[in-house]
Amino acid sequence: MRLVCNGRFAALLFCFLICIACGDVYRPTIIPNPVQPPDPKNFHTIFTVNQNGATNPGTGMQVDVSGDSSDGVTRVAMMPVHAALQGAHVWVANNLSDSVSVFTTALGSSIPIGASTNVNLPPGAHPVFVHSTETSTMYVANSGRFSDTSFTPPESYYIIDAINTTSNVISSEVRVTQGTPTALAETPDGQKLYVISRDDPGATPAKQGGVTVISTVDKTIIDALPAGLSPRWAVVRSDGARVYVLSHDDGAVTTINSSVIPDQVIGSTPVGAGADFLYYDSRRNRLYIPNPTTNNVVVLDATVDPPATLATIDLTAPIPAGGGAPCPASGCSPVSVAALPDGTRAYIASYYIDSTSANCQQTVVDELTNQVTKSIPLPQVSVSSMGNCASARFRVSAAVAFDGSRVYVSSCDAGGVSSINPAGDQYFAAIPAPGSSFAPTLLNITAAVQNGSQTTYSYTYDPNSGTPIFLGMIVTITNLSQAVDNGAFTVLGLGNGTFTVNNPGGQSTSNENGTGLGQPPPQNPVFALSGS
């Protein structure tokens, strides 16, 4: 028995030595308990603010990225022009109502989009921009001019409001005098706010634009800096050490060193006069300046001081890899840019107007080569006769989903948002804005001419009855002698006193006396904002 025990012990010792010699350590296999993944619906969102004419309240709309559909609409106030996301709240600047609206975002099917609360600003404030990197304060840039009669002659000034986001009341006001505020930018640490002001020759005395630096700690002005002629937009570098300011009249990007006290202007980069928007791609550390005056987009390298020009993309030039130019030779208006979060591609939203329509497209730029690789045409639409889109700051506006799965372009004229799938860079879907408050269009149908699968109707229109007919309008036709010519159709083409629809069974008839009832147009998106 002793020999048996000793043998067993020797065998175990031998196995142990082998394991040590091999150097392997046995670890038990852990089988994880899988957690139920969250419902992807509404996990990523974008938002648009939509105008509803000069006498009707506008709306904020939330778009569900996974479904390419509206996930909720809430009413805001008159003439919304800009929006900012702060946690689970969206803030909207309402230019005509002298107010800011705030509403909570929807979360799946369980929590709908919230009703908005309006924060009233001083009468005549005319807010144009909302922005904050903080959680407890939202800042509002107001374009309304006020007068301080303690000076002789009275001096013009403008107001920057700070709103307490817990109580939704104005906690402080800061007066700036460098010109009409047009944009805001704040450092990531929430310590300094930069007010971008354009020239205001109508002020007393005339005001030259510049940059006003405000300490957010005590809401006092700590500096005033020049930044070219009539600054319009600004962005802060992701590390907070640089602020880039775009000036419209002289076409320059001014670089401000924001890591020192006081702030210092350290140079400028020429980009061409006429631009109003500046986009910062933090992944590539680049600046994109779309210029509707020159039909091009300038790309700057922000890793150097001042930023150096990497490329100037001419949208009227043929695509290098083959294909026609994104824009016609007569030019187009690039006004917005957004980039995928992986740093591979940037998308340029532009438009051009022909005799009957507003044509929009996205231009895809390879961020490795800074060359155009594709042009994506979006649906042709009529120029909106009710939306006042020509005066909108963003007639088209681009936004990218947080996960990069979609690119969206809001179009004021189209009354909705176009969805683009980056996998193949194809137009994917249209998401209409909510219906407007305008009266329906009344038409008197006088004839129908069939050409293949399409019917062209002749009509007369009472301009006092509603919105003029436009591409994409749904018209319901009744009382024509041929039943196949009656029905609800989408307008595909416009002529002088005619409109064309797809109607394969239609018949040619003249001397008709029918009725057309046009569906009121949707509201007019004027800004798109990426959500979480």
PDB file of C-alpha atoms in Angstrom, residues 131-137 139 185-194 213-219 222 236-243 257-261 263:
ATOM      1  CA  HIS A 131     -24.913  78.061 -27.473  1.00  0.00           C
ATOM      2  CA  SER A 132     -23.293  76.626 -24.355  1.00  0.00           C
ATOM      3  CA  THR A 133     -20.747  74.026 -23.260  1.00  0.00           C
ATOM      4  CA  GLU A 134     -22.051  74.213 -19.695  1.00  0.00           C
ATOM      5  CA  THR A 135     -24.916  72.333 -18.045  1.00  0.00           C
ATOM      6  CA  SER A 136     -26.435  75.090 -15.924  1.00  0.00           C
ATOM      7  CA  THR A 137     -26.429  78.038 -18.342  1.00  0.00           C
ATOM      8  CA  TYR A 139     -26.317  81.793 -23.729  1.00  0.00           C
ATOM      9  CA  ALA A 185     -18.440  80.032 -29.199  1.00  0.00           C
ATOM     10  CA  GLU A 186     -17.395  78.760 -25.765  1.00  0.00           C
ATOM     11  CA  THR A 187     -14.325  76.928 -24.543  1.00  0.00           C
ATOM     12  CA  PRO A 188     -14.881  73.277 -23.564  1.00  0.00           C
ATOM     13  CA  ASP A 189     -14.128  74.054 -19.898  1.00  0.00           C
ATOM     14  CA  GLY A 190     -16.935  76.622 -19.866  1.00  0.00           C
ATOM     15  CA  GLN A 191     -14.699  79.451 -18.681  1.00  0.00           C
ATOM     16  CA  LYS A 192     -14.810  81.873 -21.617  1.00  0.00           C
ATOM     17  CA  LEU A 193     -17.557  82.837 -24.051  1.00  0.00           C
ATOM     18  CA  TYR A 194     -16.726  84.462 -27.389  1.00  0.00           C
ATOM     19  CA  VAL A 213     -14.529  87.794 -24.727  1.00  0.00           C
ATOM     20  CA  ILE A 214     -16.731  87.223 -21.673  1.00  0.00           C
ATOM     21  CA  SER A 215     -15.730  85.518 -18.439  1.00  0.00           C
ATOM     22  CA  THR A 216     -18.512  83.055 -17.699  1.00  0.00           C
ATOM     23  CA  VAL A 217     -17.530  83.018 -14.012  1.00  0.00           C
ATOM     24  CA  ASP A 218     -18.771  86.548 -13.295  1.00  0.00           C
ATOM     25  CA  LYS A 219     -20.322  87.453 -16.699  1.00  0.00           C
ATOM     26  CA  ILE A 222     -12.478  90.648 -20.209  1.00  0.00           C
ATOM     27  CA  VAL A 236     -13.201  76.529 -30.695  1.00  0.00           C
ATOM     28  CA  ARG A 237     -10.547  73.868 -31.211  1.00  0.00           C
ATOM     29  CA  SER A 238     -11.255  70.659 -29.309  1.00  0.00           C
ATOM     30  CA  ASP A 239      -8.477  71.340 -26.761  1.00  0.00           C
ATOM     31  CA  GLY A 240      -9.824  74.841 -26.139  1.00  0.00           C
ATOM     32  CA  ALA A 241      -6.498  76.487 -26.940  1.00  0.00           C
ATOM     33  CA  ARG A 242      -7.531  78.156 -30.217  1.00  0.00           C
ATOM     34  CA  VAL A 243     -10.558  80.048 -31.458  1.00  0.00           C
ATOM     35  CA  ASN A 257      -4.788  82.007 -28.751  1.00  0.00           C
ATOM     36  CA  SER A 258      -7.362  81.372 -26.023  1.00  0.00           C
ATOM     37  CA  SER A 259      -4.949  79.605 -23.645  1.00  0.00           C
ATOM     38  CA  VAL A 260      -3.341  82.861 -22.469  1.00  0.00           C
ATOM     39  CA  ILE A 261      -4.613  85.881 -20.556  1.00  0.00           C
ATOM     40  CA  ASP A 263      -6.323  86.353 -25.450  1.00  0.00           C
TER      41      ASP A 263
END
